[in-house]
Coordinates of C-alpha atoms in Angstrom, one line a residue:
X10 CA 0.0 0.0 0.0
X11 CA 2.8 2.4 0.7
X12 CA 4.4 1.8 -2.7
X13 CA 1.0 2.4 -4.3
X14 CA 0.7 5.6 -2.4
X15 CA 4.0 6.9 -3.8
X16 CA 3.0 5.7 -7.2
X17 CA -0.2 7.9 -6.8
X18 CA 2.0 10.8 -5.8
X19 CA 4.1 10.3 -8.9
X20 CA 1.0 10.4 -11.1
X21 CA -0.2 13.6 -9.4
X22 CA 3.3 15.2 -10.0
X23 CA 3.2 14.2 -13.7
X24 CA -0.3 15.7 -14.0
X25 CA 1.0 19.0 -12.6
X26 CA -1.1 18.6 -9.5
X27 CA 2.0 18.4 -7.2
X28 CA 5.2 20.4 -7.2
X29 CA 8.7 19.4 -6.3
X30 CA 8.5 20.7 -2.7
X31 CA 5.3 18.7 -2.1
X32 CA 6.8 15.6 -3.5
X33 CA 9.8 16.0 -1.1
X34 CA 7.4 16.5 1.8
X35 CA 5.5 13.4 0.8
X36 CA 8.8 11.5 0.6
X37 CA 9.5 12.5 4.2
X38 CA 6.1 11.2 5.3
X39 CA 6.8 8.0 3.3
X40 CA 10.2 7.4 5.0
X41 CA 8.7 8.0 8.5
X42 CA 5.9 5.6 7.8
X43 CA 8.2 2.9 6.5
X44 CA 10.5 3.3 9.5
X45 CA 7.5 2.9 11.8
X46 CA 6.0 -0.1 10.0
X47 CA 9.2 -2.0 9.0
X48 CA 9.5 -3.9 12.3
X49 CA 6.0 -5.4 11.7
X50 CA 6.5 -6.2 8.0
X51 CA 7.7 -9.5 6.5
X52 CA 10.6 -9.7 4.1
X53 CA 8.3 -9.8 1.1
X54 CA 6.7 -6.6 2.1
X55 CA 10.1 -4.8 2.4
X56 CA 11.7 -6.2 -0.7
X57 CA 13.5 -3.8 -3.0
X58 CA 12.0 -2.9 -6.3
X59 CA 15.5 -3.0 -7.8
X60 CA 19.0 -1.8 -7.4
X61 CA 20.1 1.4 -9.2
X62 CA 23.6 2.8 -9.5
X63 CA 23.6 6.7 -9.7
X64 CA 26.4 9.0 -10.7
X65 CA 27.2 12.4 -12.0
X66 CA 29.6 11.9 -14.9
X67 CA 33.3 12.7 -14.9
X68 CA 34.2 16.4 -14.8
X69 CA 30.7 17.5 -13.6
X70 CA 30.2 18.8 -10.0
X71 CA 26.5 19.4 -10.2
X72 CA 24.7 17.3 -7.6
X73 CA 21.3 18.8 -6.9
X74 CA 19.4 17.1 -9.8
X75 CA 20.9 13.7 -9.0
X76 CA 20.0 14.1 -5.4
X77 CA 16.4 14.7 -6.3
X78 CA 16.4 11.5 -8.3
X79 CA 18.1 9.7 -5.4
X80 CA 15.4 10.8 -3.0
X81 CA 12.4 9.9 -5.2
X82 CA 13.7 6.5 -6.3
X83 CA 14.7 5.5 -2.8
X84 CA 11.3 6.4 -1.4
X85 CA 9.7 4.3 -4.1
X86 CA 11.4 1.2 -2.9
X87 CA 14.6 1.2 -4.9
X88 CA 18.0 0.4 -3.4
X89 CA 20.3 3.3 -4.4
X90 CA 24.1 3.1 -4.7
X91 CA 25.1 6.8 -5.2
X92 CA 28.6 7.3 -6.4
X93 CA 28.4 11.1 -6.2
X94 CA 30.0 13.6 -8.6
X95 CA 32.9 13.5 -11.0
X96 CA 32.6 9.8 -11.4
X97 CA 35.2 8.4 -13.8
X98 CA 34.1 5.6 -16.2
X99 CA 36.5 3.1 -14.6
X100 CA 34.9 3.8 -11.2
X101 CA 31.4 3.3 -12.6
X102 CA 32.5 0.0 -14.3
X103 CA 34.1 -1.3 -11.1
X104 CA 31.0 -0.5 -9.1
X105 CA 28.6 -1.9 -11.7
X106 CA 30.6 -5.2 -11.8
X107 CA 30.6 -5.3 -7.9
X108 CA 26.9 -4.4 -7.3
X109 CA 25.2 -5.8 -10.5
X110 CA 22.6 -3.1 -10.6
X111 CA 19.3 -3.4 -12.5
X112 CA 19.6 0.1 -13.8
X113 CA 22.4 2.7 -14.1
X114 CA 21.4 6.4 -13.8
X115 CA 23.8 9.1 -15.2
X116 CA 23.4 12.8 -14.6
X117 CA 25.1 15.8 -16.2
X118 CA 24.3 19.5 -16.5
X119 CA 26.4 21.1 -19.2
X120 CA 27.1 20.3 -22.9
X121 CA 30.5 18.9 -22.0
X122 CA 28.8 16.5 -19.6
X123 CA 26.5 15.2 -22.4
X124 CA 29.6 14.4 -24.5
X125 CA 31.2 12.7 -21.5
X126 CA 28.1 10.5 -21.2
X127 CA 28.8 9.2 -24.8
X128 CA 32.4 8.3 -23.8
X129 CA 31.1 6.7 -20.5
X130 CA 28.5 4.7 -22.4
X131 CA 31.1 3.3 -24.8
X132 CA 33.4 2.4 -21.9
X133 CA 30.5 0.5 -20.2
X134 CA 29.8 -1.3 -23.4
X135 CA 33.5 -2.4 -23.8
X136 CA 33.5 -3.6 -20.2
X137 CA 30.5 -5.9 -20.9
X138 CA 28.0 -3.9 -18.8
X139 CA 24.4 -4.4 -20.1
X140 CA 22.1 -2.8 -17.5
X141 CA 19.8 -0.2 -19.1
X142 CA 21.0 3.4 -18.7
X143 CA 18.7 6.2 -17.5
X144 CA 20.2 9.5 -18.5
X145 CA 19.2 13.1 -17.6
X146 CA 20.4 16.6 -17.2
X147 CA 19.9 20.1 -18.5
X148 CA 22.1 19.7 -21.6
X149 CA 20.5 16.4 -22.7
X150 CA 17.7 15.8 -25.1
X151 CA 15.9 12.8 -26.5
X152 CA 17.6 13.4 -29.9
X153 CA 21.1 13.5 -28.4
X154 CA 20.4 10.4 -26.4
X155 CA 19.1 8.6 -29.5
X156 CA 21.9 9.8 -31.9
X157 CA 24.9 9.7 -29.7
X158 CA 24.6 7.9 -26.4
X159 CA 22.4 4.9 -27.4
X160 CA 24.6 4.0 -30.4
X161 CA 27.7 4.2 -28.2
X162 CA 26.2 1.8 -25.6
X163 CA 24.3 -0.6 -27.9
X164 CA 22.0 -1.5 -25.0
X165 CA 18.8 0.2 -23.8
X166 CA 19.4 4.0 -23.1
X167 CA 16.3 6.0 -21.9
X168 CA 16.2 9.7 -21.5
X169 CA 14.2 11.2 -18.6
X170 CA 13.3 14.9 -18.8
X171 CA 12.9 15.1 -15.0
X172 CA 13.1 13.0 -11.8
X173 CA 9.4 11.8 -11.9
X174 CA 9.8 10.6 -15.5
X175 CA 12.9 8.8 -14.4
X176 CA 10.8 7.1 -11.7
X177 CA 8.1 6.2 -14.2
X178 CA 10.7 4.6 -16.6
X179 CA 12.4 2.7 -13.7
X180 CA 9.0 1.3 -12.6
X181 CA 8.2 0.2 -16.2
X182 CA 11.6 -1.4 -16.7
X183 CA 11.3 -3.3 -13.4
X184 CA 7.8 -4.6 -14.3
X185 CA 8.1 -7.8 -16.3
X186 CA 4.9 -7.0 -18.2
X187 CA 5.7 -3.4 -18.9
X188 CA 9.5 -3.8 -19.7
X189 CA 9.1 -5.2 -23.3
X190 CA 6.6 -2.5 -24.1
X191 CA 8.7 0.5 -22.8
X192 CA 11.8 -0.9 -24.5
X193 CA 10.0 -1.3 -27.8
X194 CA 8.5 2.2 -27.6
X195 CA 12.0 3.6 -26.8
X196 CA 13.6 1.8 -29.7
X197 CA 10.9 3.1 -32.1
X198 CA 11.2 6.7 -30.8
X199 CA 15.0 6.7 -31.0
X200 CA 15.0 5.1 -34.5
X201 CA 12.7 8.0 -35.6
X202 CA 14.9 10.6 -34.0
X203 CA 18.0 9.1 -35.7
X204 CA 16.2 9.3 -39.0
X205 CA 15.5 13.1 -38.7
X206 CA 17.5 15.3 -41.1
X207 CA 18.9 12.4 -43.2
X208 CA 17.8 14.1 -46.4
X209 CA 19.0 17.7 -46.5
X210 CA 16.6 20.3 -48.0
X211 CA 18.3 23.4 -49.2
X212 CA 16.1 26.4 -49.4
X213 CA 17.0 29.9 -50.5
X214 CA 15.4 32.5 -48.3
X215 CA 15.5 36.2 -49.1
X216 CA 16.8 38.0 -46.2
X217 CA 17.4 41.7 -45.3
X218 CA 20.8 42.3 -43.9
X219 CA 20.8 43.5 -40.3
X220 CA 22.6 46.8 -39.9
X221 CA 25.9 46.5 -38.0
X222 CA 25.8 47.8 -34.5
X223 CA 27.4 51.2 -34.0
X224 CA 29.3 51.2 -30.6
X225 CA 30.1 54.7 -29.4
X226 CA 33.7 55.3 -28.4
X227 CA 33.8 56.7 -24.9
X228 CA 35.7 59.9 -24.2
X229 CA 35.2 59.6 -20.4
X230 CA 36.4 56.1 -19.3
X231 CA 35.4 55.4 -15.7
X232 CA 38.4 54.7 -13.5
X233 CA 38.3 52.0 -10.7
X234 CA 39.6 53.0 -7.3
X235 CA 42.6 50.6 -7.5
X236 CA 44.0 47.6 -9.4
X237 CA 44.7 45.4 -6.3
X238 CA 43.2 42.1 -5.5
X239 CA 40.1 42.2 -3.2
X240 CA 39.1 39.2 -1.1
X241 CA 35.9 38.8 0.9
X242 CA 36.1 35.9 3.3
X243 CA 32.8 36.2 5.3
X244 CA 30.3 38.2 3.4
X245 CA 26.9 38.9 5.0
X246 CA 24.7 36.0 3.8
X247 CA 21.5 37.8 5.0
X248 CA 22.2 40.6 2.6
X249 CA 22.8 38.0 -0.2
X250 CA 19.4 36.4 0.5
X251 CA 17.8 39.7 -0.6
X252 CA 19.4 39.2 -4.0
X253 CA 18.2 35.7 -4.5
X254 CA 15.9 35.6 -7.5
X255 CA 12.5 34.2 -6.3
X256 CA 11.6 33.0 -9.7
X257 CA 14.6 30.7 -9.8
X258 CA 14.3 29.5 -6.2
X259 CA 10.6 29.0 -6.0
X260 CA 9.8 28.4 -9.7
X261 CA 12.8 26.5 -11.1
X262 CA 13.9 24.5 -8.0
X263 CA 10.9 24.1 -5.9
X264 CA 8.4 23.9 -8.7
X265 CA 5.9 26.6 -7.7
X266 CA 3.9 27.5 -10.7
X267 CA 2.3 30.8 -11.6
X268 CA 2.9 34.5 -10.9
X269 CA 4.8 34.5 -7.6
X270 CA 3.9 38.1 -6.6
X271 CA 0.2 37.3 -7.1
X272 CA 0.4 34.0 -5.3
X273 CA 2.0 35.6 -2.3
X274 CA -0.1 38.7 -2.3
X275 CA -3.3 36.7 -2.6
X276 CA -2.2 34.4 0.3
X277 CA -2.3 31.2 -1.8
X278 CA -2.1 28.5 0.8
X279 CA 0.4 26.3 -1.1
X280 CA 2.7 29.2 -1.9
X281 CA 2.6 30.6 1.6
X282 CA 3.4 27.2 3.2
X283 CA 6.4 26.7 0.9
X284 CA 7.6 30.3 1.5
X285 CA 7.3 29.7 5.3
X286 CA 9.4 26.5 5.0
X287 CA 12.0 28.2 3.0
X288 CA 12.2 31.2 5.3
X289 CA 12.6 28.8 8.3
X290 CA 15.5 27.1 6.5
X291 CA 17.1 30.5 5.7
X292 CA 16.9 31.5 9.3
X293 CA 18.6 28.2 10.3
X294 CA 21.3 28.7 7.7
X295 CA 22.0 32.2 9.2
X296 CA 21.9 31.0 12.8
X297 CA 24.2 27.9 12.1
X298 CA 26.3 29.6 9.4
X299 CA 25.7 26.7 6.9
X300 CA 26.5 29.0 4.0
X301 CA 29.8 30.8 3.9
X302 CA 30.0 33.5 1.2
X303 CA 33.4 34.3 -0.2
X304 CA 34.6 36.3 -3.2
X305 CA 37.8 37.4 -4.9
X306 CA 37.8 40.2 -7.5
X307 CA 40.1 42.6 -9.2
X308 CA 40.0 45.5 -11.8
X309 CA 42.5 45.3 -14.6
X310 CA 43.7 47.7 -17.3
X311 CA 42.5 46.4 -20.7
X312 CA 42.5 47.2 -24.4
X313 CA 40.9 45.5 -27.4
X314 CA 42.8 44.3 -30.4
X315 CA 40.4 43.3 -33.0
X316 CA 38.5 40.3 -31.5
X317 CA 41.1 39.9 -28.7
X318 CA 40.9 41.4 -25.2
X319 CA 44.3 42.3 -23.8
X320 CA 44.7 42.4 -20.0
X321 CA 47.4 44.5 -18.3
X322 CA 48.7 44.8 -14.8
X323 CA 48.8 48.6 -14.9
X324 CA 47.6 51.4 -17.2
X325 CA 51.2 52.1 -18.3
X326 CA 52.1 48.5 -19.0
X327 CA 52.9 47.5 -22.6
X328 CA 53.2 43.8 -21.9
X329 CA 49.8 42.0 -21.6
X330 CA 49.3 39.5 -18.7
X331 CA 47.1 37.4 -20.9
X332 CA 44.6 37.7 -23.8
X333 CA 41.1 36.4 -24.4
X334 CA 39.9 35.7 -27.9
X335 CA 36.2 36.0 -28.4
X336 CA 33.9 35.1 -31.4
X337 CA 32.2 37.7 -33.5
X338 CA 28.7 37.4 -34.8
X339 CA 28.7 36.4 -38.5
X340 CA 25.3 37.8 -38.9
X341 CA 22.9 40.0 -37.0
X342 CA 24.8 43.1 -35.7
X343 CA 28.3 41.6 -36.0
X344 CA 29.1 42.1 -32.3
X345 CA 32.0 40.9 -30.3
X346 CA 32.7 41.5 -26.6
X347 CA 35.8 43.5 -27.5
X348 CA 33.6 46.1 -29.2
X349 CA 32.8 47.4 -25.7
X350 CA 36.5 48.0 -24.8
X351 CA 38.7 50.8 -26.0
X352 CA 41.1 49.5 -28.7
X353 CA 44.9 49.4 -28.6
X354 CA 46.1 52.9 -29.5
X355 CA 49.0 54.0 -31.5
X356 CA 50.5 55.4 -28.3
X357 CA 50.2 53.6 -25.0
X358 CA 50.4 56.9 -23.3
X359 CA 46.7 57.4 -24.0
X360 CA 44.1 56.5 -21.4
X361 CA 43.5 52.7 -21.2
X362 CA 40.2 51.0 -20.6
X363 CA 39.3 48.8 -17.6
X364 CA 37.5 45.5 -16.9
X365 CA 36.9 43.5 -13.8
X366 CA 37.0 39.7 -13.1
X367 CA 35.5 38.0 -10.1
X368 CA 34.7 34.6 -8.5
X369 CA 32.1 34.1 -5.8
X370 CA 31.1 31.0 -3.9
X371 CA 28.5 29.9 -1.4
X372 CA 29.1 26.2 -1.7
X373 CA 31.7 25.1 0.9
X374 CA 30.4 22.1 2.8
X375 CA 26.9 22.3 1.2
X376 CA 27.1 19.0 -0.6
X377 CA 28.1 17.1 2.6
X378 CA 25.4 18.8 4.6
X379 CA 22.7 18.0 2.0
X380 CA 23.8 14.4 2.0
X381 CA 23.6 14.2 5.8
X382 CA 20.1 15.7 5.8
X383 CA 19.0 13.3 3.0
X384 CA 20.1 10.3 5.0
X385 CA 18.2 11.6 8.0
X386 CA 15.0 11.8 5.9
X387 CA 14.9 15.6 5.9
X388 CA 14.4 15.7 2.1
X389 CA 12.9 19.1 1.6
X390 CA 15.6 20.8 3.8
X391 CA 18.3 18.8 2.0
X392 CA 17.1 19.9 -1.4
X393 CA 16.2 23.5 -0.4
X394 CA 19.7 24.1 1.2
X395 CA 21.4 23.0 -2.1
X396 CA 19.0 25.2 -4.1
X397 CA 19.5 28.2 -1.7
X398 CA 23.3 27.8 -2.0
X399 CA 23.2 27.7 -5.8
X400 CA 20.8 30.7 -6.0
X401 CA 22.8 32.5 -3.3
X402 CA 25.9 32.3 -5.4
X403 CA 23.9 33.8 -8.3
X404 CA 22.6 36.5 -5.9
X405 CA 26.1 37.2 -4.6
X406 CA 27.3 37.6 -8.1
X407 CA 24.5 40.2 -8.7
X408 CA 25.3 42.0 -5.4
X409 CA 29.0 42.0 -6.0
X410 CA 28.4 43.3 -9.6
X411 CA 26.4 46.2 -8.1
X412 CA 29.2 46.9 -5.6
X413 CA 31.7 46.9 -8.5
X414 CA 29.6 49.3 -10.5
X415 CA 29.5 51.7 -7.5
X416 CA 33.3 51.4 -7.0
X417 CA 33.8 52.1 -10.7
X418 CA 31.8 55.4 -10.4
X419 CA 28.8 54.2 -12.3
X420 CA 26.3 53.3 -9.4
X421 CA 22.7 52.3 -10.0
X422 CA 20.1 55.0 -9.7
X423 CA 18.6 55.0 -6.2
X424 CA 15.1 54.3 -7.7
X425 CA 16.2 51.1 -9.5
X426 CA 14.1 48.2 -8.3
X427 CA 15.2 44.6 -7.5
X428 CA 13.3 43.4 -10.5
X429 CA 15.1 45.8 -12.8
X430 CA 18.4 44.6 -11.4
X431 CA 17.4 40.9 -12.1
X432 CA 16.6 42.1 -15.6
X433 CA 20.1 43.7 -15.9
X434 CA 18.8 47.2 -16.6
X435 CA 21.8 48.8 -15.1
X436 CA 24.9 50.1 -17.0
X437 CA 27.4 47.5 -17.9
X438 CA 27.5 43.8 -18.5
X439 CA 28.4 40.7 -16.6
X440 CA 29.2 37.6 -18.7
X441 CA 30.5 34.1 -17.8
X442 CA 32.6 31.8 -19.8
X443 CA 30.7 29.0 -21.4
X444 CA 27.8 31.2 -22.5
X445 CA 27.1 32.5 -26.1
X446 CA 29.2 35.6 -26.3
X447 CA 32.2 33.9 -24.6
X448 CA 31.7 30.2 -25.1
X449 CA 35.3 29.0 -24.6
X450 CA 35.4 27.2 -21.2
X451 CA 39.2 27.0 -21.5
X452 CA 39.2 30.7 -20.7
X453 CA 38.3 29.8 -17.1
X454 CA 42.0 28.8 -16.7
X455 CA 43.1 32.3 -17.6
X456 CA 40.6 33.9 -15.2
X457 CA 41.8 31.6 -12.4
X458 CA 45.4 32.4 -13.1
X459 CA 44.6 36.1 -12.7
X460 CA 42.7 35.8 -9.5
X461 CA 43.9 32.5 -7.9
X462 CA 40.6 31.7 -6.2
X463 CA 41.9 28.3 -5.2
X464 CA 44.3 30.0 -2.8
X465 CA 42.0 32.8 -1.6
X466 CA 38.5 31.3 -1.4
X467 CA 39.1 27.5 -2.1
X468 CA 37.3 27.4 -5.4
X469 CA 39.0 25.1 -7.9
X470 CA 38.5 24.0 -11.5
X471 CA 37.8 20.3 -12.4
X472 CA 39.4 18.7 -15.4
X473 CA 36.1 19.5 -17.1
X474 CA 36.7 23.2 -16.3
X475 CA 33.7 23.4 -13.9
X476 CA 34.0 25.2 -10.6
X477 CA 34.1 23.2 -7.4
X478 CA 32.2 23.6 -5.1
X479 CA 29.1 23.7 -7.3
X480 CA 27.5 26.9 -5.9
X481 CA 30.1 29.2 -7.4
X482 CA 30.0 31.9 -10.2
X483 CA 32.8 33.5 -12.2
X484 CA 32.5 36.5 -14.4
X485 CA 34.0 39.2 -16.6
X486 CA 32.5 42.7 -16.0
X487 CA 32.4 45.4 -18.7
X488 CA 31.3 49.0 -18.0
X489 CA 30.3 50.3 -21.5
X490 CA 26.8 51.7 -21.5
X491 CA 26.0 49.9 -24.8
X492 CA 27.3 46.5 -23.6
X493 CA 24.6 43.9 -23.8
X494 CA 23.9 40.1 -24.1
X495 CA 24.0 38.6 -27.5
X496 CA 24.4 35.2 -29.2
X497 CA 27.1 34.3 -31.7

């Protein structure tokens, strides 16, 4: 009956009648009920539905999505062997041979992680592993799974768009009557996806050329107060909480649907109950100092040279510390990030431009704390603390960017609202490597060489160039009033 109850919860979630926070609360009730009833149940009643090996792939530090899958599967009767983050294929093979799981679940957030899944799948195949793979993560799609991962594994690979679909697929695979049907349906869908785009159709479309952007050369370059390294070791987390984007926290992570302002103002019971739980957790975080906010940042002299950004130790220096090469739009406005930085002059005696780099983190110890809470059955708190750490890092980046603008002499108008700040309606631009205008993740190495966050705030880069701990943000800040986001 308990398993049927969780199955019912899963169907309600799939039908958009329950949100993530409620599923986690239900899982807490489920765990408490099982703990109470287990001494009175026979072995058949407590038998596992199956054994599942979970891992975030090599090079990826993102843990929160995998943890949600862990909680939901475990509370639906599955035995979970969680290998954690940055799991190398050889470790996965070793543990698969040791535990002989019924299913293997792989998680990854970024595009690089999706490609790592292909390599991992091929290594599993070569090692003779045949358990079906359940794969998920923000960068994955059904088509990528069908065209890249499944051919590399040559055994069943099923893509789940979220944790509840992962549960549904696991249940079908473990049901002898449903397994052949779900596998056949998956094979048919993936064959169709692999067939898309086989015949190329070339069409000539008349287009009107987009005028090239005209970026104004500034006569008055704002000057930062200094070019020294700034380190924040214990920033006020309560202040950071005011910069956490509620749409991301309540909407993306906790699954609250609808206009948040209206839900809260109209005293929606579900919204208010979740808000109260989150505020209680925030108060506990502050009281027990679970989140430690640290940052390192520095202004640098800079000049553009075509599509390259040259970084200097001082305004008078002729020798660049390093250079960043950025892509330029081949269509649209023909923009490149270097358009927003004063070019290299004929004479280095002229006024240089300036940029700023920073790294912030709110992630130290959060993964371990979340794991401890999960094992104690405090599922909502475990998940919410991870979500709060991730969104606090984003909020800290927003807050530090505001501070940097003020130091630079271009402060925000006093009447600017929090919503306008979330919409980046201030002067200047903050971009992070790996995103459209600066897609080269290798540039993280240059940023880390300039700031040394490993030494100052204990943020490191993985071999996949992701920051560890997970709740960390790095950025390049430009001051030009026309600087804006764009895709290449």
